[in-house]
Coordinates of C-alpha atoms in Angstrom, one line a residue:
M1 CA 37.5 -1.0 -2.3
T2 CA 35.5 -4.0 -1.2
E3 CA 32.4 -5.3 -2.9
S4 CA 30.1 -4.4 0.0
T5 CA 31.5 -0.9 0.4
S6 CA 31.2 -0.2 -3.3
T7 CA 27.7 -1.6 -3.4
V8 CA 26.7 0.7 -0.5
S9 CA 28.0 3.7 -2.5
M10 CA 25.7 2.7 -5.4
A11 CA 22.6 1.8 -3.4
G12 CA 23.0 4.3 -0.6
T13 CA 20.8 7.0 0.7
A14 CA 19.0 9.3 -1.7
P15 CA 20.5 12.7 -2.2
T16 CA 18.8 15.6 -0.5
K17 CA 19.4 18.2 -3.2
G18 CA 17.8 18.3 -6.6
G19 CA 16.0 15.0 -6.7
G20 CA 15.1 13.4 -3.4
R21 CA 14.2 13.9 0.2
R22 CA 15.8 12.7 3.4
K23 CA 14.7 9.3 4.7
L24 CA 12.2 9.6 7.4
S25 CA 13.6 8.4 10.8
L26 CA 11.4 6.6 13.3
P27 CA 11.0 9.8 15.6
V28 CA 10.0 11.9 12.6
I29 CA 7.4 9.3 11.5
L30 CA 6.0 9.2 15.0
L31 CA 5.8 13.0 15.0
I32 CA 4.0 12.9 11.7
I33 CA 1.5 10.3 13.0
A34 CA 0.9 12.4 16.2
G35 CA 0.4 15.6 14.2
G36 CA -2.1 13.8 11.9
L37 CA -3.9 12.4 14.9
L38 CA -4.2 15.9 16.4
L39 CA -5.7 17.2 13.2
F40 CA -8.2 14.3 13.0
S41 CA -9.1 15.0 16.7
L42 CA -9.7 18.7 15.9
V43 CA -11.8 17.8 12.9
R44 CA -13.8 15.2 14.9
I45 CA -14.6 17.8 17.6
L46 CA -15.6 20.5 15.1
S47 CA -17.7 18.3 12.8
G48 CA -19.2 15.9 15.4
A49 CA -18.2 12.9 13.3
N50 CA -17.3 10.9 16.4
D51 CA -16.9 7.6 14.4
L52 CA -13.9 9.1 12.5
T53 CA -11.3 7.6 14.9
S54 CA -13.4 4.9 16.6
V55 CA -12.1 1.4 17.3
G56 CA -14.3 0.0 14.6
Q57 CA -13.2 2.6 12.1
V58 CA -9.5 1.9 12.7
S59 CA -9.9 -1.9 12.7
G60 CA -11.8 -1.7 9.4
A61 CA -9.2 0.7 7.9
L62 CA -6.4 -1.7 8.9
Q63 CA -8.1 -4.6 7.2
L64 CA -8.6 -2.6 4.0
A65 CA -5.0 -1.3 4.2
V66 CA -3.4 -4.7 4.4
P67 CA -3.9 -5.8 0.7
I68 CA -2.9 -2.4 -0.5
G69 CA 0.2 -2.5 1.6
L70 CA 1.2 -6.0 0.5
A71 CA 0.8 -4.9 -3.1
G72 CA 2.9 -1.8 -2.3
L73 CA 5.6 -4.0 -0.7
G74 CA 5.6 -6.1 -3.8
G75 CA 6.1 -3.1 -6.0
L76 CA 8.9 -1.9 -3.7
W77 CA 10.8 -5.2 -4.1
A78 CA 10.6 -5.1 -7.9
E79 CA 11.4 -1.5 -8.4
R80 CA 14.3 -1.5 -6.0
A81 CA 15.8 -4.0 -8.4
G82 CA 15.0 -1.8 -11.4
V83 CA 11.8 -3.5 -12.7
I84 CA 8.6 -1.5 -12.9
N85 CA 5.7 -3.8 -11.9
I86 CA 2.5 -2.5 -13.2
G87 CA 1.3 -6.1 -13.2
L88 CA 0.7 -6.0 -9.4
E89 CA -3.1 -5.9 -10.0
G90 CA -2.9 -9.1 -12.2
M91 CA -0.8 -10.9 -9.6
M92 CA -3.3 -10.0 -6.9
I93 CA -6.0 -11.4 -9.1
L94 CA -4.1 -14.7 -9.3
G95 CA -3.6 -14.6 -5.6
T96 CA -7.4 -14.3 -5.0
W97 CA -8.2 -17.1 -7.3
F98 CA -5.6 -19.6 -6.2
G99 CA -6.0 -18.7 -2.6
A100 CA -9.8 -19.4 -2.8
W101 CA -9.4 -22.5 -4.9
A102 CA -7.1 -24.1 -2.4
G103 CA -8.7 -22.5 0.7
Y104 CA -12.2 -24.0 0.3
Q105 CA -10.8 -27.4 -0.3
W106 CA -7.8 -27.7 2.1
G107 CA -8.2 -24.9 4.6
P108 CA -7.3 -21.2 4.8
W109 CA -3.6 -21.5 5.4
T110 CA -3.2 -23.7 2.4
G111 CA -5.1 -21.1 0.5
V112 CA -2.6 -18.5 1.7
L113 CA 0.3 -20.5 0.4
M114 CA -1.3 -21.1 -2.9
G115 CA -2.2 -17.5 -3.2
I116 CA 1.4 -16.6 -2.7
A117 CA 2.4 -19.2 -5.3
G118 CA -0.2 -17.9 -7.8
G119 CA 1.1 -14.3 -7.5
A120 CA 4.7 -15.6 -7.7
L121 CA 3.9 -17.3 -11.0
G122 CA 2.7 -14.0 -12.3
G123 CA 5.9 -12.4 -11.1
L124 CA 8.0 -15.1 -12.8
L125 CA 6.2 -14.4 -16.1
H126 CA 6.8 -10.7 -15.8
A127 CA 10.5 -11.3 -15.0
I128 CA 11.0 -13.6 -18.0
V129 CA 9.4 -11.0 -20.3
T130 CA 11.1 -7.9 -19.0
V131 CA 14.5 -9.2 -17.8
T132 CA 15.3 -11.9 -20.3
F133 CA 13.4 -10.6 -23.4
K134 CA 13.7 -6.9 -22.6
V135 CA 10.0 -6.1 -23.3
N136 CA 8.8 -2.7 -22.1
H137 CA 7.9 -3.0 -18.4
I138 CA 4.6 -1.2 -18.7
V139 CA 3.5 -3.3 -21.6
S140 CA 4.4 -6.5 -19.8
G141 CA 2.6 -5.5 -16.6
V142 CA -0.6 -4.6 -18.5
A143 CA -0.4 -7.9 -20.4
V144 CA 0.0 -9.9 -17.1
T145 CA -3.1 -8.2 -15.7
I146 CA -5.1 -8.9 -18.8
L147 CA -3.9 -12.5 -18.9
A148 CA -4.7 -13.0 -15.2
T149 CA -8.2 -11.6 -15.6
G150 CA -8.9 -14.0 -18.5
L151 CA -7.2 -17.0 -17.0
T152 CA -9.1 -16.8 -13.7
R153 CA -12.4 -16.3 -15.5
Y154 CA -11.7 -19.4 -17.6
L155 CA -10.6 -21.5 -14.7
S156 CA -13.7 -20.5 -12.6
N157 CA -16.0 -22.0 -15.3
F158 CA -14.9 -25.6 -14.6
T159 CA -13.8 -25.4 -11.0
F160 CA -16.0 -23.1 -8.9
A161 CA -19.0 -23.5 -11.2
E162 CA -19.2 -27.2 -10.5
A163 CA -18.5 -26.9 -6.8
A164 CA -21.3 -26.8 -4.2
G165 CA -22.0 -23.2 -3.3
G166 CA -20.0 -21.8 -6.1
S167 CA -20.6 -20.3 -9.5
S168 CA -18.7 -19.2 -12.6
K169 CA -18.0 -15.9 -10.8
Q170 CA -17.4 -16.9 -7.2
S171 CA -16.0 -19.7 -5.1
P172 CA -17.7 -21.6 -2.3
R173 CA -17.3 -20.2 1.2
I174 CA -13.8 -20.4 2.7
D175 CA -13.1 -21.1 6.4
R176 CA -11.9 -18.0 8.2
I177 CA -8.5 -17.6 9.8
D178 CA -8.7 -17.2 13.5
R179 CA -8.9 -13.6 14.9
I180 CA -7.4 -12.3 18.1
T181 CA -8.5 -9.6 20.6
I182 CA -6.4 -8.7 23.6
P183 CA -8.9 -9.0 26.5
G184 CA -9.1 -6.2 29.0
L185 CA -6.9 -3.9 27.0
S186 CA -9.3 -3.8 24.1
D187 CA -12.3 -3.1 26.3
W188 CA -10.4 -0.4 28.3
L189 CA -9.4 1.4 25.1
G190 CA -12.9 1.1 23.8
E191 CA -14.3 2.8 26.9
I192 CA -11.8 5.7 26.6
Q193 CA -12.6 6.2 23.0
A194 CA -16.3 6.3 23.7
K195 CA -15.8 9.3 26.0
H196 CA -14.8 11.4 22.9
W197 CA -12.1 13.3 24.7
F198 CA -9.8 15.5 22.6
F199 CA -6.8 13.5 21.3
V200 CA -6.8 11.0 24.2
S201 CA -10.0 9.3 22.9
D202 CA -8.6 9.4 19.3
L203 CA -5.3 7.8 20.4
A204 CA -7.3 5.1 22.3
G205 CA -9.4 4.5 19.2
V206 CA -6.3 4.0 17.1
L207 CA -4.6 1.7 19.6
G208 CA -7.9 -0.2 20.2
G209 CA -8.2 -0.8 16.5
L210 CA -4.8 -2.5 16.5
V211 CA -5.7 -5.0 19.3
T212 CA -9.3 -5.8 18.4
N213 CA -10.6 -8.5 16.0
L214 CA -7.2 -8.8 14.4
S215 CA -6.6 -11.7 11.9
W216 CA -3.4 -13.7 12.3
L217 CA -2.7 -13.0 8.7
T218 CA -2.9 -9.2 9.4
V219 CA -0.2 -9.7 12.0
V220 CA 2.0 -11.5 9.4
A221 CA 1.4 -8.7 6.9
I222 CA 2.4 -6.0 9.4
L223 CA 5.6 -7.8 10.3
L224 CA 6.5 -8.0 6.6
V225 CA 7.1 -4.2 6.5
P226 CA 10.0 -4.1 9.0
A227 CA 11.2 -7.5 7.6
T228 CA 11.4 -5.9 4.1
W229 CA 13.3 -2.9 5.5
W230 CA 15.8 -5.1 7.3
I231 CA 16.4 -7.4 4.4
L232 CA 16.8 -4.7 1.8
W233 CA 18.7 -2.1 3.9
R234 CA 20.6 -4.2 6.5
T235 CA 21.9 -7.2 4.6
S236 CA 24.4 -7.7 1.9
F237 CA 21.7 -9.5 -0.2
G238 CA 19.6 -6.3 0.0
L239 CA 22.5 -4.1 -0.9
R240 CA 23.2 -6.2 -4.0
L241 CA 19.6 -6.2 -5.0
R242 CA 19.2 -2.4 -4.7
S243 CA 22.4 -1.9 -6.6
C244 CA 20.7 -3.6 -9.6
G245 CA 18.1 -0.9 -9.5
E246 CA 20.6 2.0 -9.1
N247 CA 23.6 1.0 -11.3
P248 CA 23.4 -2.5 -12.8
V249 CA 26.6 -2.0 -14.9
A250 CA 28.7 -1.2 -11.8
A251 CA 27.0 -4.0 -9.8
E252 CA 27.9 -6.5 -12.5
S253 CA 31.5 -5.3 -12.5
L254 CA 31.7 -6.2 -8.8
G255 CA 30.5 -9.7 -9.5
V256 CA 26.7 -9.3 -8.8
N257 CA 24.5 -11.5 -10.9
V258 CA 22.1 -8.8 -12.0
Y259 CA 19.7 -11.1 -13.8
K260 CA 19.4 -13.4 -10.7
Y261 CA 18.7 -10.6 -8.3
K262 CA 16.1 -9.0 -10.7
Y263 CA 14.4 -12.4 -11.0
I264 CA 14.3 -12.9 -7.3
A265 CA 13.0 -9.4 -6.7
V266 CA 10.1 -9.7 -9.2
I267 CA 9.1 -13.2 -8.1
V268 CA 9.0 -12.0 -4.4
S269 CA 7.1 -9.0 -5.7
G270 CA 4.5 -11.3 -7.3
G271 CA 4.3 -13.4 -4.2
L272 CA 3.6 -10.4 -1.9
A273 CA 0.9 -9.2 -4.3
G274 CA -0.5 -12.7 -4.4
L275 CA -0.6 -12.7 -0.6
G276 CA -2.6 -9.5 -0.7
G277 CA -5.0 -11.2 -3.1
A278 CA -5.3 -14.2 -0.8
F279 CA -6.0 -11.8 2.1
L280 CA -8.9 -10.3 0.2
A281 CA -10.5 -13.7 -0.6
I282 CA -9.8 -15.4 2.7
V283 CA -9.8 -12.7 5.4
S284 CA -11.7 -9.8 4.0
T285 CA -14.6 -11.6 2.4
G286 CA -14.3 -15.3 3.0
I287 CA -15.1 -15.9 -0.7
Y288 CA -13.6 -15.4 -4.2
Q289 CA -15.5 -13.0 -6.4
E290 CA -14.6 -12.0 -9.9
G291 CA -13.2 -8.4 -9.9
Q292 CA -12.8 -8.2 -6.1
T293 CA -9.4 -6.7 -6.2
G294 CA -11.0 -3.4 -7.4
G295 CA -7.8 -1.8 -8.6
R296 CA -6.0 -2.3 -5.2
G297 CA -2.8 -3.3 -7.1
Y298 CA -2.6 0.1 -8.7
I299 CA -3.4 1.8 -5.4
G300 CA -0.6 -0.2 -3.8
L301 CA 1.7 1.1 -6.5
A302 CA 0.6 4.6 -5.7
A303 CA 1.2 4.0 -2.0
M304 CA 4.8 2.8 -2.8
I305 CA 5.4 6.0 -4.9
F306 CA 4.0 8.2 -2.1
G307 CA 6.3 6.5 0.3
N308 CA 9.3 7.3 -1.9
W309 CA 10.2 3.7 -2.4
M310 CA 10.7 3.1 1.3
P311 CA 8.8 0.5 3.5
G312 CA 7.8 3.0 6.2
G313 CA 6.5 5.6 3.9
M314 CA 4.7 3.0 1.8
A315 CA 2.9 1.7 5.0
L316 CA 1.8 5.2 5.8
G317 CA 0.4 5.6 2.3
A318 CA -1.4 2.2 2.5
G319 CA -2.9 3.3 5.8
L320 CA -4.1 6.5 4.3
F321 CA -5.8 4.8 1.4
G322 CA -7.2 2.1 3.6
F323 CA -8.7 4.7 5.9
T324 CA -10.3 6.7 3.1
D325 CA -11.8 3.4 1.8
S326 CA -13.2 2.5 5.2
L327 CA -14.9 5.9 5.5
K328 CA -17.7 4.9 3.1
L329 CA -18.3 1.7 5.1
R330 CA -18.8 3.3 8.5
G331 CA -20.7 6.5 8.7
G332 CA -20.4 6.9 4.9
A333 CA -21.3 10.4 3.8
E334 CA -20.9 11.9 7.3
N335 CA -17.3 10.9 7.7
V336 CA -16.4 11.8 4.1
H337 CA -18.1 15.2 4.7
A338 CA -15.9 15.8 7.7
M339 CA -12.8 15.1 5.5
L340 CA -13.7 18.3 3.5
L341 CA -12.9 20.2 6.7
L342 CA -9.7 18.3 7.2
L343 CA -8.6 19.0 3.6
A344 CA -9.3 22.7 4.1
I345 CA -7.2 22.8 7.3
L346 CA -4.3 21.0 5.5
L347 CA -4.4 23.4 2.6
V348 CA -4.3 26.4 5.0
I349 CA -1.2 24.9 6.6
A350 CA 0.3 24.4 3.2
A351 CA -0.5 28.0 2.2
V352 CA 1.2 29.3 5.3
W353 CA 4.3 27.1 4.6
Q354 CA 4.4 28.3 1.0
L355 CA 4.2 31.9 2.2
Y356 CA 7.2 31.2 4.5
K357 CA 9.1 29.8 1.5
K358 CA 8.0 33.0 -0.5
K359 CA 6.1 30.9 -3.0
Y360 CA 3.2 33.3 -3.4
V361 CA 1.4 31.8 -6.3
P362 CA 1.1 28.3 -4.9
A363 CA 0.2 29.8 -1.5
L364 CA -2.7 31.8 -3.2
V365 CA -3.9 28.7 -5.0
S366 CA -3.9 26.6 -1.8
A367 CA -5.7 29.4 0.1
V368 CA -8.4 29.7 -2.6
V369 CA -9.0 25.9 -2.7
A370 CA -9.1 25.8 1.1
G371 CA -11.8 28.5 1.1
L372 CA -13.8 26.6 -1.6
L373 CA -13.6 23.3 0.4
Y374 CA -14.6 25.0 3.6
T375 CA -17.5 26.7 1.9
W376 CA -18.6 23.4 0.5
Y377 CA -18.4 21.9 4.0
A378 CA -20.3 24.7 5.7
L379 CA -23.1 24.8 3.1
T380 CA -23.8 21.1 3.0
D381 CA -24.7 18.4 5.5
E382 CA -23.7 15.4 3.4
L383 CA -22.1 14.5 0.1
P384 CA -23.5 12.6 -2.9
S385 CA -23.1 8.9 -2.7
Q386 CA -21.0 8.9 -5.9
F387 CA -18.4 11.1 -4.2
V388 CA -18.3 8.8 -1.2
D389 CA -17.6 5.8 -3.4
A390 CA -14.9 7.7 -5.3
A391 CA -13.2 8.9 -2.1
P392 CA -10.3 6.3 -2.1
Y393 CA -9.4 7.1 -5.7
V394 CA -9.7 10.9 -5.2
A395 CA -7.3 10.5 -2.3
T396 CA -4.9 8.5 -4.5
L397 CA -4.8 11.3 -7.1
L398 CA -4.4 14.0 -4.5
V399 CA -1.5 12.2 -2.7
L400 CA 0.4 11.5 -5.9
A401 CA -0.1 15.1 -7.1
L402 CA 1.1 16.6 -3.8
S403 CA 4.1 14.3 -3.4
A404 CA 5.3 13.9 -7.0
Q405 CA 7.8 16.8 -6.9
R406 CA 9.9 15.4 -4.2
L407 CA 10.2 11.8 -5.2
R408 CA 13.3 9.9 -6.2
M409 CA 12.9 6.4 -7.8
P410 CA 15.9 4.1 -8.3
K411 CA 18.0 5.5 -11.1
A412 CA 17.9 2.4 -13.4
N413 CA 14.2 1.7 -12.7
G414 CA 12.5 0.6 -15.9
M415 CA 15.6 0.6 -18.0
P416 CA 16.5 -2.6 -20.0
Y417 CA 19.8 -4.2 -19.1
R418 CA 21.8 -6.8 -21.0
K419 CA 24.4 -9.0 -19.4
G420 CA 27.9 -7.7 -20.1
Q421 CA 26.6 -4.3 -21.0
G422 CA 29.3 -2.5 -19.2
K423 CA 32.2 -4.3 -20.9

């Protein structure tokens, strides 16, 4: 048996019985997206929240989803090699600081590169502690985040605080990366969306958001999703890396340098998280501010888990979280109020499905919760501002709770490994 064939057998597709679900093919993903868009269109018509799928809403959601998606991609790289990366938040913090520090002095693209380097340094530290010294991955990740928070606060005191337009908690203004809008197509899609037709206008709003006011760094980030899939699932390098997360003992017996691949994966993981941090500082706000990551590293980790450790599913999860985050920025309470109706409809569908599967208790619970949500929606016109602000985090908890039963992480994920362990 050849090395590549054996590695495929260790890092192949997840089983479909007793601990995993089938990988989503492109047609299935497109059907899921189309079904979701139909539901959104129905909710928009019933609730009158016409901004729910507008060009501006989708464009804003995409911008908010990118840093979450980059953090999720970073987590995917590390965990596919068997290293849990709770430190994504800290690596994003390093990316924001280094990206802003270099960006305001030497330009935004230099800031992007330095943001990647800052996150990669955090990844290197996490790799040394977990891979070489076998420290618990969760403890190491939390320590990296605490260290990054303290380090950036300390560095800001004698860098940004002494710069014109800066302070100990924020950087001077950073030049923006150019944005692109496809002329003609963007206006045409915007006109169709403004007519508020069922489904057609919603589809136009989604497509319009993808071709309007788009940063070049957003384009790079989107392309990293298929690039990650191709590298990890279509190259011998990717097969060896994934084998380290599935069965490192067998991988080493075939000549794979497990330590090397784990180091590469965690450093790349940190670099991607750092890129997400640089995106926040340079594209989203144009300035570094202390605490601006706002837990997006953890939400990115949740998106990766929701996506079952696959790039496509992770991208869908990041899009979901970015969308819920954008609701409070455009239309605020009205849009989040409309989401109560969406949740009620989804729970009704879930109840019908559970009845079909003869799971009567879960079906009853889903139906009761759906009724309560619809009652809440029908008896109120808006939601408290505190609930609107908490919407992204509530969505994170709901998604993880609903998807947790059908997930399959890499078999050796989080397990310490010593060189020569299988001999």
